[in-house]
Short mmCIF file of C-alpha atoms in Angstrom, two decimals:
data_model
loop_
_atom_site.label_atom_id
_atom_site.label_comp_id
_atom_site.label_asym_id
_atom_site.label_seq_id
_atom_site.Cartn_x
_atom_site.Cartn_y
_atom_site.Cartn_z
CA MET A 112 0.00 0.00 0.00
CA LEU A 113 1.14 3.54 -0.77
CA THR A 114 1.52 5.76 2.33
CA PHE A 115 2.81 9.26 3.06
CA THR A 116 4.46 10.60 6.21
CA ALA A 117 4.78 14.28 7.12
CA LEU A 118 4.85 14.07 10.94
CA GLY A 119 8.61 13.76 10.94
CA PRO A 120 10.87 13.25 7.88
CA PHE A 121 8.77 13.69 4.75
CA GLN A 122 8.55 10.46 2.76
CA ALA A 123 6.33 8.30 0.57
CA TRP A 124 6.35 4.54 1.02
CA ALA A 125 5.24 1.55 -1.05
CA ASP A 126 4.48 -1.46 1.15
CA GLY A 127 6.88 -0.14 3.77
CA ALA A 128 9.75 0.62 1.39
CA PRO A 129 10.77 4.30 0.91
CA LEU A 130 10.35 5.79 -2.57
CA ASP A 131 12.82 8.07 -4.32
CA LEU A 132 11.03 11.44 -4.43
CA GLY A 133 13.89 13.38 -5.98
CA GLY A 134 15.40 16.65 -4.86
CA GLN A 135 14.19 19.17 -2.32
CA ARG A 136 11.97 21.26 -4.58
CA GLN A 137 10.43 18.22 -6.27
CA ARG A 138 9.66 16.79 -2.83
CA ALA A 139 8.16 20.15 -1.88
CA VAL A 140 5.61 19.83 -4.71
CA LEU A 141 4.31 16.58 -3.22
CA ALA A 142 4.40 18.01 0.31
CA ARG A 143 2.38 21.06 -0.78
CA LEU A 144 -0.28 18.82 -2.34
CA LEU A 145 -0.39 16.75 0.84
CA VAL A 146 -0.91 19.93 2.89
CA ALA A 147 -3.89 20.79 0.67
CA GLY A 148 -5.68 17.75 2.08
CA GLY A 149 -6.64 16.23 -1.27
CA ARG A 150 -7.87 19.47 -2.78
CA ALA A 151 -6.50 20.86 -6.01
CA VAL A 152 -3.62 23.36 -5.90
CA PRO A 153 -3.36 25.63 -8.98
CA VAL A 154 -0.04 25.59 -10.79
CA HIS A 155 0.43 29.33 -10.28
CA THR A 156 0.10 28.76 -6.52
CA LEU A 157 2.75 26.04 -6.63
CA ILE A 158 5.07 28.37 -8.52
CA ASP A 159 4.49 31.29 -6.13
CA GLU A 160 4.99 29.15 -3.05
CA LEU A 161 8.00 27.14 -4.23
CA TRP A 162 9.90 30.19 -5.47
CA PRO A 163 8.59 33.01 -3.22
CA GLY A 164 9.05 36.31 -5.02
CA ASP A 165 11.54 35.03 -7.58
CA PRO A 166 10.22 32.23 -9.84
CA PRO A 167 12.47 31.19 -12.74
CA ALA A 168 11.41 31.84 -16.32
CA GLN A 169 10.81 28.12 -16.90
CA ALA A 170 8.90 27.56 -13.67
CA LEU A 171 5.83 26.05 -15.38
CA SER A 172 7.79 23.44 -17.32
CA THR A 173 9.88 22.73 -14.23
CA ILE A 174 6.74 22.01 -12.18
CA GLN A 175 5.43 19.77 -14.96
CA GLY A 176 8.71 17.87 -14.93
CA TYR A 177 8.57 17.44 -11.17
CA VAL A 178 5.02 16.08 -11.39
CA SER A 179 5.95 13.67 -14.17
CA ARG A 180 8.85 12.23 -12.17
CA LEU A 181 6.79 12.02 -8.98
CA ARG A 182 4.10 10.11 -10.84
CA ARG A 183 6.64 7.57 -12.04
CA ALA A 184 7.87 7.15 -8.46
CA LEU A 185 4.39 6.81 -6.96
CA GLU A 186 2.89 4.59 -9.67
CA PRO A 187 5.78 2.76 -11.36
CA GLY A 188 3.45 0.21 -12.96
CA ARG A 189 1.20 2.78 -14.65
CA ALA A 190 1.06 2.48 -18.45
CA PRO A 191 2.39 5.50 -20.43
CA ARG A 192 -1.05 6.72 -21.54
CA GLU A 193 -2.94 5.62 -18.45
CA GLU A 194 -4.39 8.41 -16.32
CA ALA A 195 -2.62 8.98 -13.00
CA GLY A 196 -4.53 7.83 -9.95
CA VAL A 197 -2.48 9.33 -7.11
CA LEU A 198 -0.98 12.63 -8.21
CA VAL A 199 -3.81 13.67 -10.50
CA SER A 200 -4.37 16.57 -12.87
CA ALA A 201 -7.10 18.83 -11.48
CA PRO A 202 -7.22 21.91 -13.73
CA PRO A 203 -5.76 24.42 -13.28
CA GLY A 204 -3.36 22.39 -11.14
CA TYR A 205 -2.81 19.09 -9.39
CA ALA A 206 -4.16 17.17 -6.38
CA LEU A 207 -3.07 14.24 -4.23
CA ARG A 208 -5.62 11.42 -4.13
CA ALA A 209 -5.30 9.22 -1.07
CA ARG A 210 -7.44 7.84 1.73
CA THR A 211 -7.20 9.43 5.16
CA GLU A 212 -5.38 6.44 6.62
CA GLN A 213 -2.70 6.61 3.89
CA VAL A 214 -1.44 10.03 5.06
CA ASP A 215 -0.21 10.25 8.64
CA ALA A 216 -1.11 13.95 9.00
CA TRP A 217 -4.66 13.39 7.73
CA HIS A 218 -5.11 10.34 9.94
CA PHE A 219 -3.71 12.23 12.92
CA GLU A 220 -6.11 15.13 12.50
CA SER A 221 -9.14 12.87 12.13
CA LEU A 222 -8.20 11.08 15.37
CA VAL A 223 -7.65 14.32 17.31
CA LYS A 224 -11.11 15.57 16.28
CA SER A 225 -12.86 12.30 17.15
CA ASP A 226 -15.16 11.97 20.16
CA GLY A 227 -16.39 9.17 22.38
CA THR A 228 -16.11 7.86 25.92
CA SER A 229 -13.01 8.58 27.98
CA ALA A 230 -11.61 5.14 27.12
CA GLN A 231 -12.22 5.76 23.41
CA VAL A 232 -10.65 9.22 23.54
CA TRP A 233 -7.63 7.83 25.43
CA ALA A 234 -7.11 5.15 22.76
CA ALA A 235 -7.61 7.61 19.87
CA MET A 236 -5.16 10.16 21.28
CA ASP A 237 -2.62 7.41 22.00
CA THR A 238 -2.83 6.30 18.38
CA ALA A 239 -2.66 9.89 17.13
CA LEU A 240 0.45 10.77 19.12
CA GLU A 241 2.20 7.57 18.08
CA LEU A 242 2.10 8.81 14.48
CA TRP A 243 4.62 11.57 15.28
CA ARG A 244 8.25 10.76 14.50
CA GLY A 245 9.64 14.31 14.69
CA PRO A 246 8.76 17.92 13.77
CA ALA A 247 6.25 18.16 10.93
CA LEU A 248 7.52 19.29 7.50
CA ALA A 249 10.81 20.42 9.03
CA GLU A 250 12.77 20.14 5.77
CA PHE A 251 10.49 22.76 4.18
CA ALA A 252 10.50 25.15 7.15
CA GLU A 253 11.79 28.07 5.08
CA LEU A 254 8.62 28.03 2.98
CA SER A 255 5.75 29.96 4.55
CA TRP A 256 3.02 27.43 3.67
CA ALA A 257 4.98 24.63 5.33
CA ALA A 258 5.71 26.71 8.43
CA THR A 259 2.03 27.60 8.76
CA GLU A 260 0.92 23.99 8.41
CA ALA A 261 3.63 22.79 10.80
CA GLY A 262 2.37 25.27 13.38
CA ARG A 263 -1.20 24.11 12.91
CA LEU A 264 -0.24 20.45 13.30
CA GLU A 265 1.86 21.23 16.38
CA GLU A 266 -1.14 22.95 17.97
CA LEU A 267 -3.24 19.86 17.24
CA ARG A 268 -0.51 17.71 18.79
CA LEU A 269 -0.65 19.73 22.01
CA ILE A 270 -4.43 19.41 22.04
CA ALA A 271 -4.03 15.65 21.61
CA VAL A 272 -1.63 15.51 24.57
CA GLU A 273 -4.16 17.39 26.70
CA ARG A 274 -7.17 15.41 25.52
CA ARG A 275 -5.35 12.16 26.33
CA ALA A 276 -4.47 13.43 29.82
CA ASP A 277 -8.02 14.63 30.45
CA ALA A 278 -9.36 11.21 29.45
CA GLY A 279 -6.74 9.54 31.62
CA LEU A 280 -7.82 11.54 34.66
CA ALA A 281 -11.42 10.50 34.05
CA LEU A 282 -10.20 6.88 33.96
CA GLY A 283 -8.35 7.24 37.29
CA ARG A 284 -4.81 7.23 35.86
CA ALA A 285 -3.49 10.36 37.59
CA THR A 286 -0.33 8.71 38.96
CA SER A 287 0.96 7.65 35.55
CA LEU A 288 0.23 11.05 34.04
CA VAL A 289 1.96 13.43 36.46
CA ALA A 290 5.48 13.21 35.01
CA ASP A 291 4.32 13.82 31.46
CA LEU A 292 2.06 16.67 32.54
CA GLU A 293 4.89 18.30 34.49
CA ALA A 294 7.03 18.26 31.36
CA HIS A 295 4.12 19.52 29.25
CA ALA A 296 3.36 22.47 31.54
CA SER A 297 7.05 23.38 31.79
CA ALA A 298 7.47 23.32 28.01
CA HIS A 299 4.24 25.29 27.37
CA PRO A 300 3.78 27.50 30.45
CA LEU A 301 1.20 29.79 28.83
CA ARG A 302 -1.27 26.97 28.17
CA GLU A 303 -4.04 27.09 30.78
CA GLU A 304 -5.10 23.50 30.12
CA ALA A 305 -1.58 22.23 30.81
CA TRP A 306 -1.61 23.72 34.33
CA ARG A 307 -5.18 22.62 35.02
CA LEU A 308 -4.41 19.03 34.13
CA LEU A 309 -1.17 18.97 36.14
CA ALA A 310 -2.86 20.45 39.22
CA VAL A 311 -5.80 18.05 39.03
CA ALA A 312 -3.49 15.04 38.57
CA LEU A 313 -1.44 16.02 41.64
CA TYR A 314 -4.58 16.60 43.70
CA ARG A 315 -6.02 13.24 42.70
CA MET A 316 -2.80 11.60 43.95
CA GLY A 317 -3.36 13.19 47.37
CA ARG A 318 -0.66 15.83 46.79
CA GLN A 319 -2.79 18.90 47.52
CA GLY A 320 0.21 21.08 48.43
CA ASP A 321 1.98 20.25 45.17
CA ALA A 322 -1.22 20.89 43.23
CA LEU A 323 -1.57 24.36 44.75
CA ALA A 324 2.14 24.99 44.16
CA ALA A 325 1.65 24.20 40.46
CA LEU A 326 -1.06 26.85 40.26
CA ARG A 327 1.22 29.34 42.04
CA ARG A 328 3.89 28.63 39.44
CA ALA A 329 1.36 29.26 36.69
CA ARG A 330 0.36 32.57 38.32
CA ALA A 331 4.01 33.68 38.54
CA VAL A 332 4.72 32.81 34.91
CA TRP A 333 1.62 34.57 33.63
CA ARG A 334 2.39 37.71 35.65
CA ASP A 335 5.98 37.78 34.39
CA GLU A 336 5.20 36.96 30.78
CA LEU A 337 1.76 38.49 30.25
CA GLY A 338 1.11 40.81 33.16
CA LEU A 339 -2.02 38.76 33.92
CA ASP A 340 -3.40 36.86 36.87
CA LEU A 341 -4.73 33.32 36.59
CA SER A 342 -7.80 32.77 34.45
CA ALA A 343 -11.21 32.50 36.06
CA GLY A 344 -11.17 28.74 35.46
CA LEU A 345 -7.86 28.20 37.28
CA LYS A 346 -8.95 30.49 40.11
CA ARG A 347 -12.07 28.37 40.58
CA LEU A 348 -9.93 25.24 40.57
CA GLU A 349 -7.60 26.75 43.20
CA ALA A 350 -10.55 27.69 45.41
CA ASP A 351 -12.05 24.21 45.10
CA MET A 352 -8.74 22.65 46.09
CA LEU A 353 -8.35 24.94 49.11
CA ALA A 354 -11.88 24.06 50.20
CA GLN A 355 -11.23 20.36 49.44
CA ARG A 356 -14.36 20.16 47.33
CA LEU A 357 -12.80 18.94 44.10
CA ASP A 358 -14.80 15.89 43.16
CA GLU A 359 -13.44 12.58 42.00
CA PRO A 360 -14.33 11.73 38.39
CA ALA A 361 -17.84 10.34 38.16
CA ALA A 362 -18.45 7.00 36.51
CA GLU A 363 -19.31 7.56 32.87
CA PRO A 364 -22.70 6.47 31.55
CA PRO A 365 -22.68 4.08 28.60
CA ALA A 366 -21.81 5.79 25.34
CA GLU A 367 -24.82 7.08 23.46
CA PRO A 368 -25.04 6.76 19.71
CA PRO A 369 -24.39 10.02 17.85
CA ALA A 370 -27.37 12.23 17.18
CA GLU A 371 -29.03 11.49 13.87
CA PRO A 372 -31.16 13.66 11.62
CA ALA A 373 -34.88 13.49 12.32
CA ASP A 374 -35.65 11.79 9.00
CA GLY A 375 -34.72 8.23 9.90
CA GLY A 376 -31.03 9.08 10.35
CA VAL A 377 -30.63 10.27 6.75
CA LEU A 378 -29.18 13.65 5.76
CA ARG A 379 -31.19 15.03 2.85
CA VAL A 380 -29.00 17.09 0.52
CA LEU A 381 -30.09 19.42 -2.27
CA VAL A 382 -27.57 19.70 -5.13
CA ALA A 383 -27.47 23.00 -7.05
CA ASP A 384 -25.04 23.29 -9.99
CA ASP A 385 -25.44 24.50 -13.55
CA GLN A 386 -23.55 21.48 -14.93
CA ALA A 387 -25.74 18.40 -15.36
CA LEU A 388 -22.76 16.04 -15.10
CA VAL A 389 -21.74 17.51 -11.76
CA ARG A 390 -25.29 17.16 -10.41
CA THR A 391 -25.51 13.57 -11.63
CA GLY A 392 -22.18 12.65 -10.04
CA LEU A 393 -23.05 14.23 -6.71
CA LYS A 394 -26.46 12.57 -6.57
CA ALA A 395 -24.89 9.20 -7.38
CA MET A 396 -22.40 9.76 -4.55
CA LEU A 397 -25.23 10.55 -2.11
CA ASP A 398 -27.29 7.55 -3.27
CA SER A 399 -24.40 5.17 -2.71
CA GLU A 400 -23.52 6.34 0.81
CA ALA A 401 -25.43 5.20 3.88
CA GLY A 402 -26.91 8.07 5.85
CA PHE A 403 -27.31 10.40 2.86
CA ALA A 404 -30.04 10.96 0.29
CA PRO A 405 -30.49 13.53 -2.49
CA ALA A 406 -33.40 15.84 -1.71
CA GLY A 407 -33.52 17.31 -5.21
CA GLU A 408 -31.48 19.30 -7.69
CA ALA A 409 -31.34 22.76 -9.23
CA ALA A 410 -29.55 24.18 -12.27
CA ASN A 411 -29.42 27.82 -11.15
CA GLY A 412 -29.87 30.03 -8.13
CA GLU A 413 -33.58 30.68 -8.64
CA GLU A 414 -34.34 26.97 -8.91
CA ALA A 415 -32.29 26.36 -5.77
CA ILE A 416 -34.38 28.82 -3.74
CA THR A 417 -37.61 27.24 -4.97
CA ALA A 418 -36.33 23.70 -4.32
CA VAL A 419 -35.35 24.58 -0.75
CA ARG A 420 -38.88 25.81 -0.05
CA GLU A 421 -40.42 22.69 -1.58
CA THR A 422 -38.11 19.95 -0.26
CA ARG A 423 -36.82 21.37 3.07
CA PRO A 424 -33.36 19.72 2.83
CA ASP A 425 -30.90 19.47 5.71
CA VAL A 426 -27.96 20.74 3.65
CA VAL A 427 -27.62 22.52 0.31
CA LEU A 428 -24.55 21.96 -1.89
CA LEU A 429 -24.54 25.20 -3.85
CA ASP A 430 -22.27 26.12 -6.78
CA ILE A 431 -20.99 29.66 -6.34
CA GLN A 432 -21.04 30.46 -10.08
CA MET A 433 -24.43 29.84 -11.74
CA PRO A 434 -26.53 31.59 -14.39
CA ARG A 435 -29.65 33.74 -13.78
CA LEU A 436 -28.94 34.03 -10.06
CA ASP A 437 -25.47 33.25 -8.77
CA GLY A 438 -24.78 31.05 -5.78
CA LEU A 439 -23.86 33.95 -3.49
CA ALA A 440 -27.17 35.74 -4.02
CA ALA A 441 -29.07 32.45 -3.74
CA ALA A 442 -27.27 31.59 -0.49
CA ARG A 443 -28.23 34.94 1.04
CA ARG A 444 -31.89 34.42 0.20
CA ILE A 445 -31.90 30.80 1.39
CA LEU A 446 -30.26 31.72 4.69
CA ALA A 447 -32.71 34.59 5.22
CA GLY A 448 -35.65 32.15 5.25
CA GLU A 449 -37.33 30.61 8.25
CA ARG A 450 -35.39 27.64 9.71
CA PRO A 451 -32.94 27.61 6.79
CA PRO A 452 -30.85 24.56 5.89
CA LYS A 453 -27.08 24.61 6.16
CA VAL A 454 -25.40 25.81 2.98
CA VAL A 455 -22.05 24.52 1.74
CA MET A 456 -20.63 26.39 -1.27
CA MET A 457 -18.91 24.51 -4.09
CA THR A 458 -16.21 26.12 -6.19
CA THR A 459 -13.60 25.11 -8.75
CA PHE A 460 -10.91 27.40 -7.33
CA GLY A 461 -10.12 28.37 -3.76
CA SER A 462 -9.43 32.03 -4.51
CA ASP A 463 -12.81 33.38 -5.59
CA GLU A 464 -13.61 36.72 -3.93
CA ASN A 465 -17.30 35.79 -3.90
CA LEU A 466 -16.37 32.82 -1.74
CA TYR A 467 -15.14 35.14 0.99
CA ALA A 468 -18.37 37.13 0.75
CA ALA A 469 -20.32 33.88 1.05
CA LEU A 470 -18.53 32.95 4.27
CA ARG A 471 -19.34 36.38 5.64
CA ALA A 472 -22.97 35.93 4.62
CA GLY A 473 -23.27 32.88 6.87
CA VAL A 474 -22.71 29.77 4.76
CA SER A 475 -21.20 26.88 6.67
CA GLY A 476 -18.08 26.75 4.53
CA PHE A 477 -17.01 25.48 1.15
CA VAL A 478 -15.59 22.51 -0.71
CA LEU A 479 -13.73 22.31 -3.97
CA LYS A 480 -15.49 20.37 -6.70
CA THR A 481 -12.29 18.40 -7.21
CA SER A 482 -12.35 17.12 -3.61
CA PRO A 483 -12.65 13.33 -3.26
CA PRO A 484 -16.11 12.02 -2.28
CA GLU A 485 -15.12 11.25 1.31
CA GLN A 486 -14.17 14.89 1.89
CA ILE A 487 -17.39 16.20 0.39
CA LEU A 488 -19.41 13.80 2.57
CA ALA A 489 -17.40 14.83 5.63
CA ALA A 490 -18.14 18.48 4.81
CA ILE A 491 -21.87 17.76 4.62
CA ARG A 492 -21.78 15.96 7.97
CA ALA A 493 -19.83 18.79 9.59
CA ALA A 494 -22.24 21.43 8.28
CA ALA A 495 -25.26 19.45 9.45
CA ALA A 496 -23.67 19.18 12.92
CA GLY A 497 -23.32 22.97 13.10
CA ASP A 498 -19.57 23.24 12.55
CA ALA A 499 -18.01 25.92 10.36
CA LEU A 500 -15.86 24.41 7.61
CA ILE A 501 -12.90 26.70 8.14
CA ASP A 502 -10.01 24.46 7.15
CA PRO A 503 -6.75 26.35 7.77
CA ALA A 504 -4.90 24.34 5.12
CA VAL A 505 -7.24 25.68 2.44
CA THR A 506 -8.74 28.95 3.65
CA THR A 507 -5.78 30.71 5.27
CA ARG A 508 -4.71 32.12 1.92
CA LEU A 509 -8.26 33.14 1.10
CA ILE A 510 -8.70 34.90 4.44
CA SER A 511 -5.25 36.51 4.13
CA ALA A 512 -6.25 38.04 0.81
CA PHE A 513 -9.24 39.88 2.23
CA THR A 514 -8.46 40.40 5.92
CA GLY A 515 -8.43 44.05 6.92
CA ARG A 516 -10.78 45.33 4.24
CA THR A 517 -13.14 48.00 5.46
CA ASP A 518 -16.73 46.98 4.86
CA PRO A 519 -19.77 48.94 6.10
CA ALA A 520 -21.62 45.66 6.56
CA SER A 521 -18.96 44.12 8.77
CA PRO A 522 -19.72 43.50 12.49
CA PRO A 523 -18.92 46.20 15.05
CA ALA A 524 -15.51 46.24 16.71
CA LEU A 525 -14.91 43.61 19.35
CA ALA A 526 -13.48 46.13 21.80
CA GLY A 527 -15.14 45.90 25.18
CA LEU A 528 -15.85 42.18 25.10
CA PRO A 529 -14.48 40.44 28.22
CA ASP A 530 -11.38 38.32 27.81
CA ASP A 531 -13.19 35.03 28.43
CA ARG A 532 -15.53 35.76 25.50
CA LEU A 533 -12.59 36.70 23.27
CA ASP A 534 -10.82 33.45 24.20
CA VAL A 535 -13.82 31.46 22.98
CA LEU A 536 -14.02 33.52 19.77
CA LYS A 537 -10.34 32.88 19.00
CA LEU A 538 -10.86 29.14 19.29
CA VAL A 539 -13.99 29.27 17.14
CA ALA A 540 -11.87 31.04 14.51
CA ARG A 541 -9.34 28.20 14.65
CA GLY A 542 -12.10 25.77 13.69
CA LEU A 543 -12.56 24.01 17.06
CA THR A 544 -15.94 22.52 17.99
CA ASN A 545 -17.72 23.50 21.22
CA ARG A 546 -16.51 20.30 22.86
CA GLN A 547 -12.89 20.97 21.88
CA ILE A 548 -13.17 24.57 23.07
CA GLY A 549 -14.55 23.34 26.37
CA GLN A 550 -11.65 20.92 26.75
CA THR A 551 -9.13 23.65 25.92
CA LEU A 552 -10.60 26.24 28.31
CA ALA A 553 -11.82 23.81 31.00
CA LEU A 554 -15.45 24.83 30.47
CA PRO A 555 -18.57 22.66 30.16
CA GLU A 556 -19.59 22.17 26.55
CA GLU A 557 -23.02 23.65 27.33
CA GLU A 558 -21.41 26.83 28.67
CA VAL A 559 -19.35 27.17 25.49
CA GLY A 560 -22.55 26.89 23.45
CA LEU A 561 -24.11 29.71 25.47
CA VAL A 562 -21.02 31.90 24.97
CA VAL A 563 -21.09 31.29 21.21
CA LYS A 564 -24.79 32.18 21.16
CA SER A 565 -24.15 35.38 23.11
CA LEU A 566 -21.33 36.36 20.72
CA LEU A 567 -23.65 35.90 17.75
CA GLU A 568 -26.29 38.06 19.41
CA HIS A 569 -23.79 40.73 20.45
CA LEU A 570 -22.37 41.04 16.93
CA GLY A 571 -25.72 40.77 15.18
CA LEU A 572 -24.73 37.53 13.39
CA PHE A 573 -26.52 34.23 12.97
CA ASP A 574 -23.94 31.66 11.87
CA ARG A 575 -20.70 30.30 13.29
CA ALA A 576 -18.82 30.96 10.05
CA GLN A 577 -19.64 34.66 10.38
CA LEU A 578 -17.96 34.63 13.78
CA VAL A 579 -14.81 33.30 12.15
CA MET A 580 -14.87 36.11 9.60
CA ALA A 581 -15.43 38.68 12.34
CA ALA A 582 -12.40 37.40 14.24
CA TYR A 583 -10.16 37.71 11.18
CA GLU A 584 -11.57 41.02 9.96
CA SER A 585 -11.15 42.66 13.36
CA GLY A 586 -7.53 41.50 13.64
CA LEU A 587 -8.31 39.41 16.74
CA VAL A 588 -6.90 36.41 14.86
CA THR A 589 -4.38 36.68 12.03
CA PRO A 590 -3.86 34.12 9.25
CA GLY A 591 -1.14 31.63 10.11
CA ALA A 592 -1.06 32.56 13.81
CA LYS A 593 -1.16 29.78 16.37
#
């Protein structure tokens, strides 16, 4: 089986044997496609990002040569005229086609974002962390796209460490966790969750004095580094420890099955695209996948609005460029209706200015038409669950292009919001779910949901994706920042 590793030395493998991927820049082409998560990367983007500011005159032919040699390495048995199946042409560029489990970084991210009982989370985080063999994409660190992705993956790694420890505490494994948590808090002294976990682990071992000392260390570091006192969450923890009212972990109830749509567990999806072949392909994909069903189709924006009223779908897959009424205008009208469905925009390129406007209008995100079926289905599931599809690997460049623009329709400034609300907004902008935000900030998931709701009301918004745009537009979060 063909596999790819980026969490450590970058390499492709065939049945466990390393493949010759050529020189540094040729390897960087494959790495950049891997970072795109299976989505197409235009050739001009590859040129700009492989030779920042100074591409050679023959850059296009050089890229084509790199791709040709990589294809021979990845699929040595492919006939000369046979279409490539791994490094594929996806006009106006190329894409890497692989299953999630074939790419360690993709597999890692899916594990970190998985949910379940404490035992299931412990096992998933253990598996995720075992995939790391060194710093991610280190050999391409001088290239901005690689540095940004490496930072994103490192943040996910730290979240995985903390999720594993949190699950371990719930399973009564405090003693075995203390040493690792001490090292984690020392290496990342500004992470609130690191100190919370360390203090709780020490307390559960009967070391109340050491637990309180850990919180004092956190207070000293934060005052020296940030000029801040402990967060409200850590202050509550300190008070509970002093009063000896910190509860032992309660026994977990049996795991409940995930919530399903009301219609017999099937997500009904309306497909709106002006190309009949695209509509046919998407409907066939939905028909063949358990848990999905096509709710109808539309060939333009006006038909899409009418079809939504008639069929009441759960999710609308809406092409952004359509005749008569474009996808952006249609999305605005659909989302203005009573109890609107979730809307996921489809586009051929990831750099359409209308796409940014659509995110600001409240759509749940976007997918590229060239994405593999499993990613499109995952996007539909995420939208139906209420998540914003803000994938840093794809949208950072898009957001960077438009961040800072003055727009009379943009939300009011965020000045005056308390720090705890801003902390939640920053994590929403990074694409975390309410549960992940709660784990990061040591808050109940229900409380996070109430904070998100209050932020929407305060800013006059109605969708989570609009919160993400507000965070970037206001400068609260900057593209590429951790």
